[in-house]
Structure formats: structure tokens, C-alpha cells
Amino acid sequence: MTRISAALAAVLLASTAVPALAATPRDALVIAATIDDITSLDPAEIFEFSGGDVANNVYDTLLSIDPKALDKGYVPGIAESWSVSADGLTYTFKIRQNLKFHSGNPITADDVVFSLARAVKLNKTPAFILNQFGLTKDTVDQKVRKTGTHEVVMTIDKAFAPSMVLNCMTATLTSVVDMKVAMANQKDGDFGYEYLKTRSAASGQYRLVNWKASDGYTLERVDGNWQGDATLKRVIVRHVPETASQRLLLTKGDVDIARDLSPDDVDAVKKDPNLKVEDDLKGRITYFSANQKHPILSKPGVVEAMKYLVDYDGLRATILRGRAVVHQAFEPRTFLGAIDDAPYRLDVEKAKDLLTKAGYPNGFNIQMDVRSGYPTTEMAQSIQSTFARAGIKMEIIPGDGRQTLTKYRARTHDLYIGAWGPDYPDPHTNADTFARNPTNNADDAKGTGYLTWRNAWAIPQMTVQTDAAVMEKDNGKRAQMYGDIQREHQRTSPFVIIYQQLVQTGMRKNVQGFHSGGPVSSAYYWTVKK
Amino acid sequence: MTQTTVTAATGSSRFPSRYVWAVLKVVGTVLLTFLGLLLITFLIGRVVPVDPVLSAVGDRASHDTYEQARRELGLHLPLWEQFLNYVLQVLKGELGKSVLTANTVVDDIKRVFPATLELATTATFLGVAFGVPMGVVAAVNQGRWPDQVVRLLGLFGYSMPVFWLGLMGLLLFYGILDVAAAPGRVDFANLDVVETITGLIVVDAAIQGEWEVFFDALHHLVLPASVLGYFSLAYISRMTRSFMLEQLRQEYVTTARVKGLSETRVIWRHALGNVMVPLITVIALSYANLLEGSVLTETVFAWPGLGLYLTNSLLAADMNAVLGATLVVGTIFIGINLLSDLLYRLVDPRAK
């Protein structure tokens, strides 16, 4: 036994004598991040943040977003120009000449038509982005057509605001897929879906080398992209679930970028002369909402009182520690029509008044479903303590994310605290769910896609206003309409919107040009230099 | 199987028949255990208040997409039919597809299990190599300082959260002293260098003669395996100590000493020889526990193993993955039990 121990000790010593790499390779970008949300890399299915980052560097979309001017909205992509018919129903896209996929196949109108039709027919989660224009399984073949080797015409069913339609054409699901490669790997009429879940058939600055779920992925540079080539040859993204481990990797120089640092980690990284932290506003909005089926929560004045019982500034400063901006409207900042009115602040006396008028001078008992984990739990605890100051005794019901969500979607919650991120860079994405309820508001209407329905909030009038805003052709007027809806929403809705997310990315000092994509896009690796 | 039974029934001597019956009994028990395991896991998966379709399509899917996914997952069928379909599928050697990883569960397990196997085996090896001698030394020196040291180390190992210990280990040995490797199974430069044969990077690298990767993988293995090994060491040394104390009080030990046998021989040969049977059970159980995967260690060390896989799948109600992983864990326990039964026969003279 002793001999074995000695031999073992010798082997272990020998292995520790190998020096650890002090820095990442010069021509590679190494990132530590939490990426176990990736469940598929088919652009017709990608809908989570980490998958979007892959697609943003591997695929080219029909229209694009300029990483250096995110506020500008849509810019030319695979389509170099477009025109809209006078009735607002027909869009003609001119496809760039002489573009090639990674396979060497040329990009033509056929690939664009195939990609859009494929996204609709596969009917995965993001398909609704195209469904809303009347492009369905049955109609897409007639409505999206090739009219030349490099020209595609798309007909939609209602005269939506062109900005809305064109903004949607920057979404991941408009990624142009190499038709020949996809169809060569088709199985049971799946348009190559099983194949593309874990591979790429694309034309972006990088090619997907491999993806291992909950482990990591590797991208490799392909030269000749119309937007310019990437500087770094390889991008290696590793799944590192523990934030403290991410920070250690960054400090030691084993990664260039750490994307999920906790506030403590950020403080430490800021003090390190070799590292830096970059702040970037994202589109995610955190709120809590009150189920209007609840007899107390539906009383006028009760939710309003709750809006005065949140310590907005305190939450931002203590719990979120700089990772948020106070934001009380449903459109994220930088979106068309976003407003920064913040009419609510912690005011216990005002809340007490409102509760007394509503018939609850001594408060009441209520439950809140809370997804366990930072910062949701801490926020709920803060809200619990400020509620108590006006006599509202709130019980926190902790649960796993999917568990609380299942309850929320079944409308069996009292209060629910959660977050919502925009699905595409247009104001309609959030207005559609926060300020529109086209159902009859009954339990069996199954309007789970509408947060209004989930909270049983019937708003025929506001639904009409939101429907009008999405059809408005004049951008200035359109912005004004969303502003009005949000002000009304702030006053009357059962949603208490608290903040908009700010991400803090830790990186080595020599890393330049990394964009996390802001509220409208995903991360850009191909712009990074070091 | 049928042929064996026929032979057994028509066999001339009674021995093969009895032998076949014994094997059949074991096989039957194992199959029933598996079926029970599957049924219970399956039912738990259906009772958990999580909607499995949500994991597949996310929160934003339209009603139409949601329904399509529900049908694809077979969740529109009655429970008994879902279970029957699953069992039939397992009999064909398929475990279905995981919703979370887009792979077949068999492929996923082929990928995550070797990572855990590598870690658990090294950890157990460390635990035994250090734990057993420490337990013996403590027992021999009962009440003196070596005993106190071993007991203190054991207590520490028992009471420290593995998560904290892992992070502190990383901070000290990787962050400050720079002797351990970064989290992960190999350095980024060595990713995908060796071809996957067994899935154990150390073994695959050795087979292919990639010695740089071999030492790198070993380097990465040392710290997480030591952290896990420390826990099994704590347990094994305590158990060894108490087994040894009992043996050292026995008359045969006194007799051996009176006969003039050397102390080394008395302790390491006679006394330790007699505690081997219970010790094997202890080691086997501790090994089986580690093979289930350790979620926290795997999280801290970014080690894509079975524990992390099972936990993620469970939280997402990804039932194919959960059932597949449970089957693996069940097989491990049954396999290790059978193995320790066999080992008894080797070390226990009475069983011979």
C-alpha cells in the first residue's frame, strides 16, 4: 500500500510540474461563460442568448445590425437594398452579388427563399416572428418568391409599419442557410434540421467547428465576408458555470473574457491593473406582476400602492450593484418609442393612503412566486420588507425557474417576479405582450404568449392602440404612440416594472472591440482584436 | 436465453440446472430492479410541477408550436402508453433524445460518464491509497497524536462543504501557488487534440501517444480528484480505524504477538487482512456514490460530468435524459454490488 502511495505521489508531482499556460494563444479569443442555455444551433430554432451569440458570428441575416451603431437599427445584410410597395404589402429585397457560403456554394435568391420558408415550416419557437406577417406553413411558398437570381419578393397580409417588418428581418431566424448543404443532409423532410442542430451551413465570419452541450464550442475564421474578416483565427467558448471560477480563469490569463461575473467578482476585476470591466445595456426588463383573478389584487389602488412600495434606488445600489438602470416602462431604452419617465419611488405613506382607500388599511396576506437564485430572491426579500411597512405580509414561494414559470403560465400565481427580454429589435415585441390582450381573457383562451393574459388583465382599448402603433408608417408618430401607451400602462397596469439590465463583462486589458450586442443584438466576436 | 433454459430443463446432471437457475434469478432480480427504477423515475418526472414542453420550446413559443412539440415528445398520450413506449424503446437499446442537448441520450452519456468515471476513479484511488494507511496508523496509535491528526482530518473532510473546499483549492493551488491547472478537463490548446476512444482523456491520450495531452489532462485531474478524494479519504480512514480497533482487540492478534511475529506483520497482514471484507463494502459504496457524479465539484471545476448532466436534466424535466442517466446510476450500483460480492470471495478465505 505504501509503495502504491509513493508511486502515485510521484505521478501527481510529475503532472503538476507541467507549467500552466500563462496566456491564451495570440490568434484566439477564449471566453468563459454560462452557455448551458443552448439547446440547438439551427438558426430556425435558436432563441436563447448563448445560441444567438453563435449565430451572430456564424450566419449572415437578411438585414443586419451594425455593431458600431446599434441604435441605428436595421442596415443592409445579405440583402443590399430593399423597396416597399405603396400599399405597404410587398417587400422586394436585392441580394448581394458574388457572396459565397463556407462550402463554396454561391449565395442566391434560392437560398434566401429556402431559409425563410424553412423557418416557417419547421415551426420552432421563433417562427412566430414571421407568422405575424401572415407567413404560415400553407402560405409561405406563395408569399416568399424568387423573382430573379438575386431578387426576392415577400408579400405580407397587413400594411405593418415598414420599420417593424424590416427590424424583424434582422432576427436570427432570417439567417441565410446554405440550401444545398441543408438538403443534402435532409432526413424525413426536415430541411436538414437534425443536421443543423449541431452544425452550421452558413456564410458568416466564423465557421462552427464543434459544440458540446454544457461544455463549450469552437469557431474558426473563414475569410471573405462582405462585412470584413475577423481578426482572430479561433474563438473558444467554454461553459464555466461558477462565476468565481470564471474570475479566477480571467485573473490568471487563461481566458480573455469572462461574461458572467457576480458583483463581488466585478469589484475585484476592476482593481486588477491587467483587467477591465465594460458595461453594456441589455434589453431585459425585470418586473413583478399581479394576477387580476385575485380578489384583492384586482381592487383599484392596490397594485398602485405596491408601485410605491418598491425601493427602486436601493435595489439598484445594494442588490444589483450597478448592474441595472432604474426603468419603469415596458420598452427597453434605445428602442423606438422608449421613455425614461420614472413616476414611482418608495413612498410608504402614499401607499398606505391608497390601501386605506382600497379598503385594506391594515394590509393583507399575499404570495409571490420567486425563481431561486441571485438576484431574484434578494429582490423579493427587499420587496417583502418594504411591503411589510404598509402592512402587506408577503410570503415568498421559492421554486426553480421552470417551476415558477409553469405556474405563471397557468395563471395560478398571486404575484410573480420575472424578467422579459425583447424577441426582435422593434417596440412591438414588448408592446405585444405587455400592452395587448387579443384573447377573451378566459382561462381556456390559452394566450400564454401574452403577459397580459397570464395576469388576466383585459384591455380591449389598449389592444386597439397597440395594434394601431404597429401599423403606423411615420416613425416619429409611431414613437409618440408607444410613449402614450407606456404612460397609460405605468398608471393602470398590474405590472410593476423595476429595472433594465446592464451587463458587466470582465476582460483582459488587451481585448478591444468586443460588443455584447446591446438591447438589440447578440455578441460580436468577429470585431475583437487583441 | 431460450436455448439455455431448454438445455437446463433437459440437462442430465442437476448441477447445470441449479447453476442456470441461480443465473436466471440474478438476471430476473436485476431486470425487476431496473423496471422498478424506471417506473419510479418516470412517475416522479410526471409528478414534478414542471412542464417538460417548456424546456423544449421556451417561454415564447406560440400555442401551435407548443402543441407540435408536445406531440413530438409523445406527451399527448396517456401515461401508461408513454411508459410502455419508453420501456419498448429501452429494450431496443435506445434511450431517446435529450431536449436540452439536441443529442441522443446514449451519445450524451457516452460523453459525460467518462468524465465522471475518470474523476471518481482517481478520487477513490487517492481515498484508498491514503485513507486505509491513515486509518491503520490511527488505530495502532489510538489516543496518541497520529490518531488525533487523522481524526481531525476526517472531521474536517466530513464537515466542510465540497463547494467551498473546491473553490479554496482553486484559489490556493491554481490562483496563488500556480501548481494546479485551470478548471476544465484540459487546457484550451489541447481541446479536441486526441480522438475519443474511451472518453477518458488520460487513457485516450496514452493510447494515441499524445504525451503532452496526457500530462495536461492529469494535471487538470489532480485538484478536483483530490478534493473529491479527500471526502472519500475522510470516510475510508474513519471506517478503517474503527474496523482495525475492533480487530486489534481480538485474541488472535495477542496470540500472533506472543508467537513473536513482527508488529508490521501482525498489523498489516493479519489484522488488516481481516478487515478487508467490510472495508471493500465501504470502498465500493463510496466509489458508487462518486460515480453518480458530484454536481458541486463538477460546477466549480467546469467538469462536464454525469452529476451536472443529471441535475440540469432534472431541473428542465428533460425526462429521456433523466431516465437514461438513472439507468446508468442503477447499473453502477448493481454492478459494483456484484463486483464487491466477487471480491469477498477473493479476500475472504471462508468464502473460498
PDB file of C-alpha atoms in Angstrom, chain A residues 1 4-5 8 11-12 14-16 18 20-21 30 36 38-39 47 122-125 128 137 194 197-198 210-215 218 236 238-242 244-245 248-249 252 254-255 400 402-403 405-406 409 420-423 446 454, chain B residues 49-51 54-55 57-66 68 72 97 99-103 111 125-126 128-130 132-133 163 167 170-171 174-175 178-179 182-183 187-189 191-192 215 218-219 222 299-300 302 304 308 312 315-316:
ATOM      1  CA  MET A   1       0.000   0.000   0.000  1.00  0.00           C
ATOM      2  CA  ILE A   4       1.432   2.444  -4.280  1.00  0.00           C
ATOM      3  CA  SER A   5       1.061   5.725  -2.418  1.00  0.00           C
ATOM      4  CA  LEU A   8       1.009   7.796  -7.012  1.00  0.00           C
ATOM      5  CA  VAL A  11       2.967  10.649 -10.821  1.00  0.00           C
ATOM      6  CA  LEU A  12       0.993  13.536  -9.324  1.00  0.00           C
ATOM      7  CA  ALA A  14       5.279  14.929 -12.276  1.00  0.00           C
ATOM      8  CA  SER A  15       1.964  16.179 -13.606  1.00  0.00           C
ATOM      9  CA  THR A  16       1.988  19.354 -11.519  1.00  0.00           C
ATOM     10  CA  VAL A  18       3.946  20.935 -16.239  1.00  0.00           C
ATOM     11  CA  ALA A  20       0.219  26.182 -16.764  1.00  0.00           C
ATOM     12  CA  LEU A  21      -0.278  28.324 -19.877  1.00  0.00           C
ATOM     13  CA  VAL A  30     -11.053  32.424 -25.281  1.00  0.00           C
ATOM     14  CA  ASP A  36     -25.954  25.704 -20.979  1.00  0.00           C
ATOM     15  CA  ILE A  38     -28.007  26.390 -25.889  1.00  0.00           C
ATOM     16  CA  THR A  39     -30.335  23.587 -26.947  1.00  0.00           C
ATOM     17  CA  PHE A  47     -33.953  31.624 -29.319  1.00  0.00           C
ATOM     18  CA  LEU A 122     -40.165  23.918 -39.166  1.00  0.00           C
ATOM     19  CA  ASN A 123     -42.424  25.937 -36.842  1.00  0.00           C
ATOM     20  CA  LYS A 124     -39.947  26.156 -33.975  1.00  0.00           C
ATOM     21  CA  THR A 125     -40.320  28.822 -31.286  1.00  0.00           C
ATOM     22  CA  PHE A 128     -43.971  33.468 -34.692  1.00  0.00           C
ATOM     23  CA  LYS A 137     -46.827  26.818 -43.422  1.00  0.00           C
ATOM     24  CA  GLU A 194     -31.369  17.357 -37.250  1.00  0.00           C
ATOM     25  CA  LYS A 197     -28.900  21.458 -34.722  1.00  0.00           C
ATOM     26  CA  THR A 198     -25.233  20.772 -34.048  1.00  0.00           C
ATOM     27  CA  ASN A 210     -17.969  21.831 -32.825  1.00  0.00           C
ATOM     28  CA  TRP A 211     -20.431  22.295 -29.992  1.00  0.00           C
ATOM     29  CA  LYS A 212     -20.627  20.017 -26.990  1.00  0.00           C
ATOM     30  CA  ALA A 213     -23.677  20.751 -24.867  1.00  0.00           C
ATOM     31  CA  SER A 214     -22.840  22.167 -21.436  1.00  0.00           C
ATOM     32  CA  ASP A 215     -19.153  22.002 -22.310  1.00  0.00           C
ATOM     33  CA  THR A 218     -15.221  26.367 -31.060  1.00  0.00           C
ATOM     34  CA  ILE A 236     -13.187  29.124 -27.993  1.00  0.00           C
ATOM     35  CA  ARG A 238     -16.133  27.263 -22.554  1.00  0.00           C
ATOM     36  CA  HIS A 239     -19.087  26.634 -20.277  1.00  0.00           C
ATOM     37  CA  VAL A 240     -17.911  27.635 -16.805  1.00  0.00           C
ATOM     38  CA  PRO A 241     -20.993  27.601 -14.576  1.00  0.00           C
ATOM     39  CA  GLU A 242     -19.370  29.033 -11.438  1.00  0.00           C
ATOM     40  CA  ALA A 244     -15.814  32.618  -9.095  1.00  0.00           C
ATOM     41  CA  SER A 245     -14.137  30.065 -11.387  1.00  0.00           C
ATOM     42  CA  LEU A 248     -10.008  33.014 -11.497  1.00  0.00           C
ATOM     43  CA  LEU A 249      -9.583  31.990 -15.140  1.00  0.00           C
ATOM     44  CA  LYS A 252      -4.770  34.044 -14.419  1.00  0.00           C
ATOM     45  CA  ASP A 254      -6.416  31.520 -19.108  1.00  0.00           C
ATOM     46  CA  VAL A 255      -9.387  33.279 -20.711  1.00  0.00           C
ATOM     47  CA  ASP A 400     -36.875  26.505  -9.903  1.00  0.00           C
ATOM     48  CA  ARG A 402     -39.330  26.416 -14.976  1.00  0.00           C
ATOM     49  CA  GLN A 403     -41.490  25.551 -11.997  1.00  0.00           C
ATOM     50  CA  LEU A 405     -42.957  29.739 -14.988  1.00  0.00           C
ATOM     51  CA  THR A 406     -45.278  26.742 -15.320  1.00  0.00           C
ATOM     52  CA  ARG A 409     -48.449  30.355 -17.474  1.00  0.00           C
ATOM     53  CA  TRP A 420     -38.692  39.751 -20.113  1.00  0.00           C
ATOM     54  CA  GLY A 421     -36.298  40.340 -22.982  1.00  0.00           C
ATOM     55  CA  PRO A 422     -37.277  41.599 -26.441  1.00  0.00           C
ATOM     56  CA  ASP A 423     -37.542  38.950 -29.184  1.00  0.00           C
ATOM     57  CA  LYS A 446     -54.587  29.883 -23.820  1.00  0.00           C
ATOM     58  CA  ARG A 454     -51.070  35.471 -17.850  1.00  0.00           C
TER      59      ARG A 454
ATOM     60  CA  PRO B  49     -44.768  20.584 -11.296  1.00  0.00           C
ATOM     61  CA  VAL B  50     -42.645  21.458 -14.325  1.00  0.00           C
ATOM     62  CA  ASP B  51     -43.919  21.492 -17.880  1.00  0.00           C
ATOM     63  CA  LEU B  54     -41.432  24.464 -21.849  1.00  0.00           C
ATOM     64  CA  SER B  55     -37.870  23.142 -21.752  1.00  0.00           C
ATOM     65  CA  VAL B  57     -39.755  25.339 -26.821  1.00  0.00           C
ATOM     66  CA  GLY B  58     -39.122  28.013 -24.209  1.00  0.00           C
ATOM     67  CA  ASP B  59     -41.475  30.621 -22.856  1.00  0.00           C
ATOM     68  CA  ARG B  60     -42.166  32.454 -26.125  1.00  0.00           C
ATOM     69  CA  ALA B  61     -43.473  29.727 -28.376  1.00  0.00           C
ATOM     70  CA  SER B  62     -46.877  30.154 -29.969  1.00  0.00           C
ATOM     71  CA  HIS B  63     -49.659  27.769 -28.974  1.00  0.00           C
ATOM     72  CA  ASP B  64     -49.265  25.990 -32.295  1.00  0.00           C
ATOM     73  CA  THR B  65     -45.517  25.416 -31.823  1.00  0.00           C
ATOM     74  CA  TYR B  66     -46.137  24.320 -28.236  1.00  0.00           C
ATOM     75  CA  GLN B  68     -46.434  20.479 -32.103  1.00  0.00           C
ATOM     76  CA  GLU B  72     -43.332  15.213 -30.890  1.00  0.00           C
ATOM     77  CA  LYS B  97     -33.234  12.193 -27.451  1.00  0.00           C
ATOM     78  CA  VAL B  99     -34.360  18.035 -25.242  1.00  0.00           C
ATOM     79  CA  LEU B 100     -31.596  20.106 -23.686  1.00  0.00           C
ATOM     80  CA  THR B 101     -28.598  18.947 -25.687  1.00  0.00           C
ATOM     81  CA  ALA B 102     -30.174  18.002 -29.037  1.00  0.00           C
ATOM     82  CA  ASN B 103     -28.247  14.692 -28.910  1.00  0.00           C
ATOM     83  CA  ARG B 111     -19.668  11.905 -23.342  1.00  0.00           C
ATOM     84  CA  PHE B 125      -7.799   5.649  -5.714  1.00  0.00           C
ATOM     85  CA  LEU B 126      -6.492   8.603  -3.718  1.00  0.00           C
ATOM     86  CA  VAL B 128      -7.966   4.341  -0.604  1.00  0.00           C
ATOM     87  CA  ALA B 129      -4.244   4.918  -1.061  1.00  0.00           C
ATOM     88  CA  PHE B 130      -4.149   7.472   1.731  1.00  0.00           C
ATOM     89  CA  VAL B 132      -6.522   2.998   4.526  1.00  0.00           C
ATOM     90  CA  PRO B 133      -2.943   3.523   5.775  1.00  0.00           C
ATOM     91  CA  PHE B 163     -18.170  23.607  -2.904  1.00  0.00           C
ATOM     92  CA  LEU B 167     -13.114  26.983  -4.579  1.00  0.00           C
ATOM     93  CA  LEU B 170      -8.636  26.516  -6.839  1.00  0.00           C
ATOM     94  CA  LEU B 171      -7.766  29.832  -5.253  1.00  0.00           C
ATOM     95  CA  TYR B 174      -4.291  27.470  -9.119  1.00  0.00           C
ATOM     96  CA  GLY B 175      -4.724  31.161  -8.284  1.00  0.00           C
ATOM     97  CA  ASP B 178       0.189  28.157  -9.638  1.00  0.00           C
ATOM     98  CA  VAL B 179       0.760  24.424  -9.246  1.00  0.00           C
ATOM     99  CA  ALA B 182      -7.351  25.732 -14.503  1.00  0.00           C
ATOM    100  CA  PRO B 183     -10.916  24.410 -14.290  1.00  0.00           C
ATOM    101  CA  ASP B 187      -6.040  23.338 -21.483  1.00  0.00           C
ATOM    102  CA  PHE B 188      -7.766  25.164 -24.319  1.00  0.00           C
ATOM    103  CA  ALA B 189      -4.798  24.495 -26.599  1.00  0.00           C
ATOM    104  CA  LEU B 191      -9.010  20.654 -26.751  1.00  0.00           C
ATOM    105  CA  ASP B 192     -10.023  18.077 -29.343  1.00  0.00           C
ATOM    106  CA  PHE B 215       0.180  15.160 -18.693  1.00  0.00           C
ATOM    107  CA  LEU B 218      -3.574  14.520 -15.500  1.00  0.00           C
ATOM    108  CA  HIS B 219      -2.617  17.987 -14.335  1.00  0.00           C
ATOM    109  CA  VAL B 222      -5.287  16.316  -9.767  1.00  0.00           C
ATOM    110  CA  THR B 299     -19.733  23.011 -11.221  1.00  0.00           C
ATOM    111  CA  VAL B 300     -16.685  24.544  -9.569  1.00  0.00           C
ATOM    112  CA  ALA B 302     -16.277  23.165 -15.048  1.00  0.00           C
ATOM    113  CA  PRO B 304     -18.924  18.210 -17.765  1.00  0.00           C
ATOM    114  CA  LEU B 308     -24.190  18.108 -13.747  1.00  0.00           C
ATOM    115  CA  ASN B 312     -29.664  20.036 -15.352  1.00  0.00           C
ATOM    116  CA  LEU B 315     -34.475  20.756 -13.419  1.00  0.00           C
ATOM    117  CA  ALA B 316     -35.627  21.005 -17.021  1.00  0.00           C
TER     118      ALA B 316
END
